Coordinates of C-alpha atoms in Angstrom, one line a residue:
Chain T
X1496 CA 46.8 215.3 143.2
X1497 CA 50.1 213.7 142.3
X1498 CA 50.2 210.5 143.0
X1499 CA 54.0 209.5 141.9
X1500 CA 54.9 205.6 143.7
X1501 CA 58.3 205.3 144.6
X1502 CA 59.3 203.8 140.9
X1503 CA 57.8 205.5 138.8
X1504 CA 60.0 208.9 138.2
X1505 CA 57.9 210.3 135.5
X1506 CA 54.1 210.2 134.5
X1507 CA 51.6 211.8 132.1
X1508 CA 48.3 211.5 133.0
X1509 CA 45.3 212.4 130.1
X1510 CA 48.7 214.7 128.6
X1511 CA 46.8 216.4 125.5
X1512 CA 47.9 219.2 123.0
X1513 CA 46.0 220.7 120.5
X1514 CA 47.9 223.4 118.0
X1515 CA 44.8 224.8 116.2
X1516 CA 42.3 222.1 114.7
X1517 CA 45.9 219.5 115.2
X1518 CA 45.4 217.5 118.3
X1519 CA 49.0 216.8 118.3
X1520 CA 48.9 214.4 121.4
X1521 CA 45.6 212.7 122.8
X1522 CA 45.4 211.6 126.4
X1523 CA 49.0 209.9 126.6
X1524 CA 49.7 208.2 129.8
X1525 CA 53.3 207.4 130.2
X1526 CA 54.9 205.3 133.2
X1527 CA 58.9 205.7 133.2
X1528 CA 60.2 203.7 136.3
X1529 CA 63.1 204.8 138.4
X1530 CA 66.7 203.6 137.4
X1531 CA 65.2 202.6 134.1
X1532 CA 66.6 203.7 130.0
X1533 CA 62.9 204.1 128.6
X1534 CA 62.6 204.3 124.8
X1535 CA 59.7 206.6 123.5
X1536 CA 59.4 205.3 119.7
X1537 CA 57.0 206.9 117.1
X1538 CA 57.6 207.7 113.7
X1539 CA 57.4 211.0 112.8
X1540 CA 55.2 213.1 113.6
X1541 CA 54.1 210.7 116.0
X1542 CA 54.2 213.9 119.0
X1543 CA 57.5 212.6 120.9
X1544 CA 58.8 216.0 120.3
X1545 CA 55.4 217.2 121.4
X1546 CA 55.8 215.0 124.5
X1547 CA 59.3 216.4 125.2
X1548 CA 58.6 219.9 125.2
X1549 CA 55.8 219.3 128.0
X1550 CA 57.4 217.6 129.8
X1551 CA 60.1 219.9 129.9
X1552 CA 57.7 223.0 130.1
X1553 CA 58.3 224.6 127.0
X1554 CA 54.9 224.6 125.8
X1555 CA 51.3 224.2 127.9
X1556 CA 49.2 221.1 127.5
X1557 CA 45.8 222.1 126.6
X1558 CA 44.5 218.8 128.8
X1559 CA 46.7 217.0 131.5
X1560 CA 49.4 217.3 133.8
X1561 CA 53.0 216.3 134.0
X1562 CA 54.3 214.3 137.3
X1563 CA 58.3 214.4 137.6
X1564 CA 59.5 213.0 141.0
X1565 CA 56.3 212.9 142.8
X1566 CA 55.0 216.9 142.1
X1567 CA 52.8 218.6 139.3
X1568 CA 56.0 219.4 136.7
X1569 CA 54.1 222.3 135.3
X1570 CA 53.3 223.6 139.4
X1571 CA 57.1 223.1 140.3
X1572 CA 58.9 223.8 137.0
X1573 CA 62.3 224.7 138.2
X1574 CA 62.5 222.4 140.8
X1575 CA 61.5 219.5 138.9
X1576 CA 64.3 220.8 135.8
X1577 CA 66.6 221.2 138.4
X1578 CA 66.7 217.7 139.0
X1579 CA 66.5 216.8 135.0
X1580 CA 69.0 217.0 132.1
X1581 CA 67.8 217.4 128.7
X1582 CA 68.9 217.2 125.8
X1583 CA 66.5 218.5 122.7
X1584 CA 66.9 217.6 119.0
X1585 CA 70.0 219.2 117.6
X1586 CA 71.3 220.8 120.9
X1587 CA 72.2 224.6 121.0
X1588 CA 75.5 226.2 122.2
X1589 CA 77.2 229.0 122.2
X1590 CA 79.4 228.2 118.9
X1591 CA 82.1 231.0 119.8
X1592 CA 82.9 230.0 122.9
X1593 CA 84.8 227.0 124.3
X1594 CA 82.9 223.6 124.8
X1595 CA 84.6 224.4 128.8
X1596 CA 82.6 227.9 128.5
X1597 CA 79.5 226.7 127.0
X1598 CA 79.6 224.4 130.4
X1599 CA 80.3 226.9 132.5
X1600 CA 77.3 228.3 131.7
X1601 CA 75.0 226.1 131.8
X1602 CA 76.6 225.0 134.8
X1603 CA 75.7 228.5 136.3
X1604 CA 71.9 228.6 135.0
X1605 CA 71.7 225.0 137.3
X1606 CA 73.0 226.7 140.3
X1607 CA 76.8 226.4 139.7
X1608 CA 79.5 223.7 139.6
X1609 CA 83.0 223.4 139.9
X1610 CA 85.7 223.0 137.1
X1611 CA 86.6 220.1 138.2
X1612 CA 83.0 218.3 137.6
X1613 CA 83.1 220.1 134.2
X1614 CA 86.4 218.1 133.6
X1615 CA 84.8 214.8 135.0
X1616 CA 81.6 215.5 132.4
X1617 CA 83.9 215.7 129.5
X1618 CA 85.7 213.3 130.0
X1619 CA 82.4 211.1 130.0
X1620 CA 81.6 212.0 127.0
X1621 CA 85.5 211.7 125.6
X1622 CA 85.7 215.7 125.0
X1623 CA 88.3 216.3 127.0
X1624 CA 91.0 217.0 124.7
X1625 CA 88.9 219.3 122.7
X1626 CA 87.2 221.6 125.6
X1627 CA 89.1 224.6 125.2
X1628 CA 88.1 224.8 121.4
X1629 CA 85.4 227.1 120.3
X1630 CA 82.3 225.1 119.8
X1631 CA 82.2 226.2 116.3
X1632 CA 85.3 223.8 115.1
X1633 CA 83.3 220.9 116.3
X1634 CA 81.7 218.1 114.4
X1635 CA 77.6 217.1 114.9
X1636 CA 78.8 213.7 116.9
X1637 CA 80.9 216.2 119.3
X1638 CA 78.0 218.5 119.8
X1639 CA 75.8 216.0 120.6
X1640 CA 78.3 214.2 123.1
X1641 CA 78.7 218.3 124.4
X1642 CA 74.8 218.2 124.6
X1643 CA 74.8 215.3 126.9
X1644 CA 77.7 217.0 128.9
X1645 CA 76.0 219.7 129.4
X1646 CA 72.8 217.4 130.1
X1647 CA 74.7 215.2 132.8
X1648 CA 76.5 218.2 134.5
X1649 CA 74.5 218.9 137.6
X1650 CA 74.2 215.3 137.9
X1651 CA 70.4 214.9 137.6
X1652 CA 68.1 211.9 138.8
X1653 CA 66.3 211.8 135.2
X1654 CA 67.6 212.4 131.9
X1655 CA 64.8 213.3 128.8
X1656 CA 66.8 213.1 125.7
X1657 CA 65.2 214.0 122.4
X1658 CA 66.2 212.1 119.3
X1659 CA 70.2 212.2 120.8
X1660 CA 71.6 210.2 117.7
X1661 CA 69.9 212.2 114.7
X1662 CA 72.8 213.5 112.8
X1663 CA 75.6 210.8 113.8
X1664 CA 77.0 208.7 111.5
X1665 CA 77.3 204.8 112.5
X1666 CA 80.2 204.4 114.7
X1667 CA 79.1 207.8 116.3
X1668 CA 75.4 206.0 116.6
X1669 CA 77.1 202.9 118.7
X1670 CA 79.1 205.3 120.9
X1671 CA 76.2 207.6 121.8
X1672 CA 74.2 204.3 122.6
X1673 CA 77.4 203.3 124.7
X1674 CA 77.2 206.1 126.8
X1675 CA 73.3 206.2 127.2
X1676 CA 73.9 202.4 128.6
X1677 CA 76.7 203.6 130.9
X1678 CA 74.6 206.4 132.4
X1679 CA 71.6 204.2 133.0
X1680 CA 73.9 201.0 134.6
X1681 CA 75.2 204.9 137.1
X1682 CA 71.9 204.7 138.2
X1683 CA 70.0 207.2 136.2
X1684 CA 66.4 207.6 134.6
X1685 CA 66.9 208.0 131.0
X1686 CA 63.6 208.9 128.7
X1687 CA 65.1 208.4 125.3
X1688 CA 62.8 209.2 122.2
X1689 CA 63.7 208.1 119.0
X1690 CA 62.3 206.7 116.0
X1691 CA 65.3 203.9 115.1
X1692 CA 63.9 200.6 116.8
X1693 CA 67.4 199.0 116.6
X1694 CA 68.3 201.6 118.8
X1695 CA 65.9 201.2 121.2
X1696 CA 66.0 197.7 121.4
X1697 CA 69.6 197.9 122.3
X1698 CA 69.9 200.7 125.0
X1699 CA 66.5 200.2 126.5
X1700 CA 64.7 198.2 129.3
X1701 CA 61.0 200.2 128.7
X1702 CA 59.2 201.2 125.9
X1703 CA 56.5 203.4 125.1
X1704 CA 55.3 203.3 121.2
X1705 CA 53.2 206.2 120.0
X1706 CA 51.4 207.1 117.1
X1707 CA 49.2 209.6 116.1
X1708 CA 49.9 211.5 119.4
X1709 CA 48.4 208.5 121.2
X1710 CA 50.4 205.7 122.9
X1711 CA 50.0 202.5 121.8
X1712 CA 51.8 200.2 124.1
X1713 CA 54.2 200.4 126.7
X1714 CA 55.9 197.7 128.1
X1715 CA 59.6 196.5 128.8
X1716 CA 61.3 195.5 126.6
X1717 CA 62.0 191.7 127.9
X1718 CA 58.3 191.2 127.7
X1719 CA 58.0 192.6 124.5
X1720 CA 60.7 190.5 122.6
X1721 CA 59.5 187.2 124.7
X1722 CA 56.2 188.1 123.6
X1723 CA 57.3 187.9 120.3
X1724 CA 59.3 184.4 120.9
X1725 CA 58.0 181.3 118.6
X1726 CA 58.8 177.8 117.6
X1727 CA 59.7 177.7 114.2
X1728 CA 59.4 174.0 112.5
X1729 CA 59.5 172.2 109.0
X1730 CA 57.1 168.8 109.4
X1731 CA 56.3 165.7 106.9
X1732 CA 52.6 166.6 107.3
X1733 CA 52.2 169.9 107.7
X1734 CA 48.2 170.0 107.3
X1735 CA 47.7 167.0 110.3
X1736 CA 50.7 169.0 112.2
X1737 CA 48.0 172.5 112.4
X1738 CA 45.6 170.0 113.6
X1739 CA 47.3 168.9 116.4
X1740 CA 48.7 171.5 117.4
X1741 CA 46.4 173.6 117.9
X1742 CA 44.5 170.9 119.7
X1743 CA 47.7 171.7 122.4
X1744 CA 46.1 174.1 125.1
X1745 CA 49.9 175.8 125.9
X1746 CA 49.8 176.4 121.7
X1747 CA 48.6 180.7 121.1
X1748 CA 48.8 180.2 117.4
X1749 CA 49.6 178.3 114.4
X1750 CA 50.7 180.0 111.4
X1751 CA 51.8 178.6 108.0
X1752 CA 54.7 180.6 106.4
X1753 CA 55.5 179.0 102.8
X1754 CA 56.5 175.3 104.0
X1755 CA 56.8 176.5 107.5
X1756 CA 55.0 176.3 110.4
X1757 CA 55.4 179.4 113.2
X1758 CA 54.2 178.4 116.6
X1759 CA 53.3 180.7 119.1
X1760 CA 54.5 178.4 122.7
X1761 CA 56.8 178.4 124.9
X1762 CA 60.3 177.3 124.3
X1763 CA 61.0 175.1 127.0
X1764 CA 57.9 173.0 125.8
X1765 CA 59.9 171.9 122.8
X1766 CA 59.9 168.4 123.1
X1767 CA 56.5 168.0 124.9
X1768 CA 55.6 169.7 121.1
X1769 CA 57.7 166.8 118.9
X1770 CA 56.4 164.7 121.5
X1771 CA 52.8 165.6 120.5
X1772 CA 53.9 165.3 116.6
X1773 CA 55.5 162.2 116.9
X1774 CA 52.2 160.7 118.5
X1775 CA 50.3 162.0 115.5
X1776 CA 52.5 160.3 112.7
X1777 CA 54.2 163.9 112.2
X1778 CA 57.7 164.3 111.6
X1779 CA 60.0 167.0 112.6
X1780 CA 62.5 168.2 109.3
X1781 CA 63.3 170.8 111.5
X1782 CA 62.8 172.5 114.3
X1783 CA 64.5 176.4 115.9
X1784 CA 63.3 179.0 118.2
X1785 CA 62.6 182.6 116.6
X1786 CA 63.4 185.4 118.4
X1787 CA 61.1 188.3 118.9
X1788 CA 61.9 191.4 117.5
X1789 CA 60.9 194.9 118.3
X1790 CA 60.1 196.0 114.7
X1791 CA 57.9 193.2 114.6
X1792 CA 56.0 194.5 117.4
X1793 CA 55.8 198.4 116.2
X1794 CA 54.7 197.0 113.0
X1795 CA 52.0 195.6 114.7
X1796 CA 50.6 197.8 117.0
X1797 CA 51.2 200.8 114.7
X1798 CA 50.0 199.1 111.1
X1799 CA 53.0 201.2 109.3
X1800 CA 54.3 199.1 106.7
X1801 CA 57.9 200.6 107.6
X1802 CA 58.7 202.9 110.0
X1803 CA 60.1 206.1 108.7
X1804 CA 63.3 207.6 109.4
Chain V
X445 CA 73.1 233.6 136.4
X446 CA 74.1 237.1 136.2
X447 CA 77.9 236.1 136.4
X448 CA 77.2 233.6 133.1
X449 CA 75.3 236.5 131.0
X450 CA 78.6 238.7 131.4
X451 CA 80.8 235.4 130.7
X452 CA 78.7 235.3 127.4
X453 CA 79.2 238.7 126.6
X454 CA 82.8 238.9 127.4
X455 CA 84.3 236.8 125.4
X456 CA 82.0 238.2 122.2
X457 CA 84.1 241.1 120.2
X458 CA 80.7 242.9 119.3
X459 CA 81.3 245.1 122.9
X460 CA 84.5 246.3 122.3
X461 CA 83.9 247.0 118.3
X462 CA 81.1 249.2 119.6
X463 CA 83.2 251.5 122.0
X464 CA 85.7 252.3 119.2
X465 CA 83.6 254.6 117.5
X466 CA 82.5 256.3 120.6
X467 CA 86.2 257.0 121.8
X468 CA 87.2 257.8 118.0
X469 CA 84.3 260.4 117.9
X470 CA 85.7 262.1 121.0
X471 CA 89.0 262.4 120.6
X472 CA 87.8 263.5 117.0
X473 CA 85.5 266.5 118.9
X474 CA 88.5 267.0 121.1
X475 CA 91.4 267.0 119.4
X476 CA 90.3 268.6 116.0
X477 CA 88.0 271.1 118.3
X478 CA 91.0 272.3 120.1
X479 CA 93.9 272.3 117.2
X480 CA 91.7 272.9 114.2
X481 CA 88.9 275.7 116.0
X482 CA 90.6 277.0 118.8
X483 CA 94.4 276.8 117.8
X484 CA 94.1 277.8 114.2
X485 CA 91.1 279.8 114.0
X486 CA 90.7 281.3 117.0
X487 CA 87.2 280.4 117.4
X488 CA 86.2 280.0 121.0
X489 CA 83.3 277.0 120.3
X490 CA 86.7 275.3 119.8
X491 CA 87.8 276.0 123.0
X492 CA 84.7 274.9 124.8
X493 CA 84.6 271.8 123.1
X494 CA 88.0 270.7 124.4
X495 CA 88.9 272.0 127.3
X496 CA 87.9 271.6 130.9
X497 CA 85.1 272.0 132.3
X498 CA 83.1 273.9 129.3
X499 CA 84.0 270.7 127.6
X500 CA 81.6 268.2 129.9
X501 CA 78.8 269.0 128.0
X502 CA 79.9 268.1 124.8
X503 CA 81.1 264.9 125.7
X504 CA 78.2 263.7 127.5
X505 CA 76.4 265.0 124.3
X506 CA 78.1 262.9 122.0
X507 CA 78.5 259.8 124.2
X508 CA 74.8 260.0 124.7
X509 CA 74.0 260.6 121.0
X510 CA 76.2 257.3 119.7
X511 CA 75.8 255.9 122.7
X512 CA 72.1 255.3 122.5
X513 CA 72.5 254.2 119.1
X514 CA 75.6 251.7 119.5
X515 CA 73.7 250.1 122.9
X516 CA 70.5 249.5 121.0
X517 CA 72.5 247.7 118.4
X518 CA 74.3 245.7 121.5
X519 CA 71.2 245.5 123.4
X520 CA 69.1 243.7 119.8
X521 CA 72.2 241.8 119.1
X522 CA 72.7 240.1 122.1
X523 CA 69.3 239.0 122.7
X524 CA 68.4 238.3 118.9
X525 CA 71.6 236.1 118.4
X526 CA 70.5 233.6 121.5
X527 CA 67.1 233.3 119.3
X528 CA 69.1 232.5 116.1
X529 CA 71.4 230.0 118.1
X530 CA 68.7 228.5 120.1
X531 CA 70.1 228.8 123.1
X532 CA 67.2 230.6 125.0
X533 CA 65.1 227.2 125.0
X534 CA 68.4 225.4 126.9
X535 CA 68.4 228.1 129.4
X536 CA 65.0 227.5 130.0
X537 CA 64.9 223.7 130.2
X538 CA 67.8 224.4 133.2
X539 CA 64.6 225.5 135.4
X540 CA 64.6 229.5 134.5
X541 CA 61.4 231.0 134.4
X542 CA 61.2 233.4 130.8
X543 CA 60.7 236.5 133.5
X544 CA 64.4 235.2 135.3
X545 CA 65.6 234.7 131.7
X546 CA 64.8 238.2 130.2
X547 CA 65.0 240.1 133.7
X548 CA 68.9 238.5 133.8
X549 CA 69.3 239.5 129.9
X550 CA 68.3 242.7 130.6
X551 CA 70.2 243.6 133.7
X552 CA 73.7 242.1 131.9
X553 CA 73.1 244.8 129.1
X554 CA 72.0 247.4 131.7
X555 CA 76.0 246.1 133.6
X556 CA 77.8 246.1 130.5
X557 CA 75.6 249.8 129.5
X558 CA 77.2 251.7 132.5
X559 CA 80.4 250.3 132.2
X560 CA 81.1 251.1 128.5
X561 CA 79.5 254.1 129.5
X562 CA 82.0 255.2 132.5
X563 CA 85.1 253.7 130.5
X564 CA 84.1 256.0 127.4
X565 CA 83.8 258.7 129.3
X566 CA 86.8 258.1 131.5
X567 CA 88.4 258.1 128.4
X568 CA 86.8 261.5 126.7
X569 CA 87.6 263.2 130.3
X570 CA 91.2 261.7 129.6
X571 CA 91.2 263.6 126.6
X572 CA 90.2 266.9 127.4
X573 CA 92.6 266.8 130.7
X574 CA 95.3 266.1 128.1
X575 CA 93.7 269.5 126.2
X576 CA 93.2 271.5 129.0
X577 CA 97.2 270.6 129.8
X578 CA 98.7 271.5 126.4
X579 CA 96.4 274.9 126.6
X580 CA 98.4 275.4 130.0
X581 CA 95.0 275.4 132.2
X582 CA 94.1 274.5 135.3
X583 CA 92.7 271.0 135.5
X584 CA 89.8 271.8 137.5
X585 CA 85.7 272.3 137.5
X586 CA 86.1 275.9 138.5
X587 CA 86.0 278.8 135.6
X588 CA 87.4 282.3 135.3
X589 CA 84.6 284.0 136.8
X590 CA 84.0 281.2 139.6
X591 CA 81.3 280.1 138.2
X592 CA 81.7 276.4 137.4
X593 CA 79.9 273.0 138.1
X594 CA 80.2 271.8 141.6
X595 CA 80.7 268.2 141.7
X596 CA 77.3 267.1 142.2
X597 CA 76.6 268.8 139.0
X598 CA 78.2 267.0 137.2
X599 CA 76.9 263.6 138.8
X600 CA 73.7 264.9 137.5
X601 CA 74.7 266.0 134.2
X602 CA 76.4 262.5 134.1
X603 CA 73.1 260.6 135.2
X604 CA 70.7 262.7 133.2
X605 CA 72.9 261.6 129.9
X606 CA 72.6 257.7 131.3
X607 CA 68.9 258.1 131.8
X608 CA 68.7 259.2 128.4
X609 CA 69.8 256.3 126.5
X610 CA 67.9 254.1 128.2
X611 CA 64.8 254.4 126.6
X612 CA 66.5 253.3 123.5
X613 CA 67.9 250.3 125.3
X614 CA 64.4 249.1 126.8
X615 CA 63.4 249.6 122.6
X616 CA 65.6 247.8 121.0
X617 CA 65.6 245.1 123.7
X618 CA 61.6 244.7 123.8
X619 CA 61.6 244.7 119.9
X620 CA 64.4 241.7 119.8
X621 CA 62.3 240.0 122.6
X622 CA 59.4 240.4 120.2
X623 CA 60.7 240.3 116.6
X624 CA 63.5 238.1 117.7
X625 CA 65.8 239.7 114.9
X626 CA 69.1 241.3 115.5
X627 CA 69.1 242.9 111.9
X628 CA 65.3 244.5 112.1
X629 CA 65.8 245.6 115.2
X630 CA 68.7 247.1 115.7
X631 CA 67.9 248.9 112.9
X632 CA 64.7 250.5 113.5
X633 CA 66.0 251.1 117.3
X634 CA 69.3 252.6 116.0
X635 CA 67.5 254.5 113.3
X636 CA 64.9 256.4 116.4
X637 CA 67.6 257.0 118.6
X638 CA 69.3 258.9 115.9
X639 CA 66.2 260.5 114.6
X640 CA 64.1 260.8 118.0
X641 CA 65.8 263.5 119.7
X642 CA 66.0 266.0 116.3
X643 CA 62.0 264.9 115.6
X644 CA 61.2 265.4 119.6
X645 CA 63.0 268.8 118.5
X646 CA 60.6 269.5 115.2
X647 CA 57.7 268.7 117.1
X648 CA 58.2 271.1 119.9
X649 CA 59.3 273.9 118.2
X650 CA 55.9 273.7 115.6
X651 CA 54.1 273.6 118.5
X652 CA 55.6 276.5 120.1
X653 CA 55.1 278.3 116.6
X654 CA 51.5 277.4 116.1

């Protein structure tokens, strides 16, 4: 049975797919909490895509179940995408009709809306000047922004958004990632996959990292960049300085990088940590925080050397 | 959802390119049947061909004959092209079920079928009424010898031509479901409803012979 708490506005629980002798995704178990922008990273091939389209119902899973909202996704299909907007990789429209008409549509498939919220959703997404236009004339940035038009237009709780900024160039890139921010600060769910961790890292407050069709880790974002937060420190002796730090119980780790030293503490312990040097005969040269980073982190938990594009 | 398939289909020229040939075919059958047959060489088929009411016939004839072919065209294109677009996956991420999808898809074509159908053949009565005027006739159902179509006639006559292209409709439309091609199938559905009827015709008669 469903069993959905009040945050948590999506879930897959043991989601599978197999196409063939591919098993595409294996037992993924996602969280996305209420109000949240949740980034689903994976290189390629990773099964985001894969996730997507179950999630959406486009394609069975061959093990698992869906939960959108509290019900069985899969049990309650159109209520559950009645209450979502989508948008998939490289989004589809009517190319010789207006941006307005292509709206008006889709508008009609959710149950009907007004002009005037059509005018409102453009103008989110900075189209209005161009809405009468056929959808042909416009550029890949403007069919994506039309895609999230058409996404936001019955004003949905949650918002699933498959690789949105594939296609845009940079300043199209920082725009799109504008309007993802805007939409989650108005309250709503956003499930964002992409494989750019600079993205993610910039619109996001969850992530989910798959790989291989399994996930890897999921956590927010905070707790994954403090995570990744060390002490970074030049020293007169940096052999005795190993020694004694590690001797500190609040110390994780101590790792030589050329003449460096990396130490995994935390930051506010600074000065306890020359304090500790000093005491030994070890001199600080130098001494920063380092900031965690997200890449870091993928790099980790998914072993790739570089993740593709 | 009905309302947004005819919105689709309204602002696409494809409806309206297909109704020319229809309409030029009739005035052709009327026109030249009258002036050319009946005028100048005194052949009666002429006559019948144009003017009211032995004209009915004919025109339901022909508007089924292209009629079937041109909708099977309509009916592949408009399905096939929402395949090519990819616009069938974002009506169904809206929260319509495949059956709403196709069952909506089909009833548009089925709408916009029996209206090009009455326009056309508004349009081919129109025609022969223009005829039947210049031949200095009474505009009327009734013939010479009183023997004419009543009314509910030709409601039937007018029905049993509808029913008759719709087989080629549910064809083309089931192949574009399946192949999802515009080309292949509105050629092969085009091509039977051309050839059906005259191979139906074959077939029965060799039976009848053997």
């Amino acid at each position: 049975m469903p069993n959905n708490g009040p945050n948590v506005i999506l879930r897959t629980v043991g989601l599978s797919k197999r196409y063939g002798r591919l098993l595409a995704l294996d037992d993924l178990n996602l969280e996305v909490p209420r109000g949240q922008v949740y980034g689903f990273l994976g290189p390629n091939g990773a099964g985001k895509t894969t996730t997507i389209s179950l999630i959406l119902g486009l394609i069975a899973a061959t093990r698992g179940h869906v939960e959108m909202f509290g019900l069985d996704a899969r049990a309650h299909l159109s209520e559950t995408l009645r209450r979502t907007g989508a948008v998939l990789e490289g989004p589809s429209f009517y190319p010789l009709l207006s941006g307005r008409d292509n709206l008006r549509i889709w508008g009609a498939l959710s149950g009907g809306v007004e002009d005037k919220r059509i005018s409102e959703v453009l103008d989110i997404v900075g189209l209005r000047e161009r809405g009468r236009d056929k959808v042909r004339t416009y550029s890949q940035g403007m069919k994506q922004r039309l895609g999230l038009a058409a996404a936001i237009l019955h004003d949905p709780e949650l918002l699933v958004l498959d690789e949105p900024t594939n296609g845009l160039d940079p300043a199209g890139m920082r725009e799109f990632r504008g309007l993802i921010k805007e939409l989650g600060q108005m309250g709503k769910t956003v499930f964002v996959s992409s494989h750019l961790l600079s993205e993610v890292e910039q619109m996001c407050d969850h992530v989910g990292i798959v790989k291989g069709g399994r996930l890897v880790a999921q956590e927010s974002v905070t707790t994954l960049l403090r995570r990744g937060e060390a002490l970074e420190m030049r020293v007169t002796d940096p052999e005795r300085a190993v020694q004694v730090l590690t001797g500190l119980d609040w110390v994780d780790s101590v790792k030589r990088e050329d003449n460096r030293l990396v130490v995994e503490a935390p930051r506010e312990r600074a000065a306890e940590l020359s304090r500790a040097l000093a005491e030994a005969q070890v001199y600080l040269a130098e001494l920063r925080p380092r900031e965690g980073s997200l890449e870091e982190f993928f790099l980790e938990v998914t072993g790739e050397g570089e993740p593709r594009g | 959802m009905l309302a947004a398939e005819l919105l689709k289909v309204r602002t696409r020229w494809m409806p309206y390119v297909l109704l020319l040939p229809v309409v030029a075919a009739l005035a052709f059958q009327t026109f030249f049947g009258y002036f050319a047959i009946w005028r100048h060489d005194r052949d009666i088929e002429g006559l019948h061909v144009a003017v009211l009411p032995w004209s009915l016939p004919s025109l339901l004839d022909l508007t089924q004959f292209l009629g079937a072919i041109l909708l099977a065209i309509l009916a592949s294109s408009l399905v096939g092209t929402e395949h090519g677009w990819g616009t069938v996956r974002q009506a169904l991420i809206r929260g319509q079920t495949r059956v709403q999808y196709l069952t909506t898809k089909l009833l548009s074509i089925c709408v916009l079928a029996a209206i090009g159908f009455l326009l056309v053949l508004g349009l081919g009565i129109l025609f022969s009424v223009i005829v039947t005027a210049v031949e200095d006739r009474p505009i009327t159902l009734d013939l010479p010898n009183g023997d004419g179509p009543s009314l509910g006639d030709v409601a039937l006559m007018v029905l049993r031509a509808a029913y008759a292209m719709l087989p080629y409709v549910l064809l083309a439309f089931t192949l574009s479901v399946v192949a999802r091609s515009t080309t292949l199938t509105s050629a092969s559905s085009s091509t039977g409803a051309s050839t059906m009827p005259s191979t139906c015709r074959v077939i029965r008669f060799s039976t009848i012979a053997i």
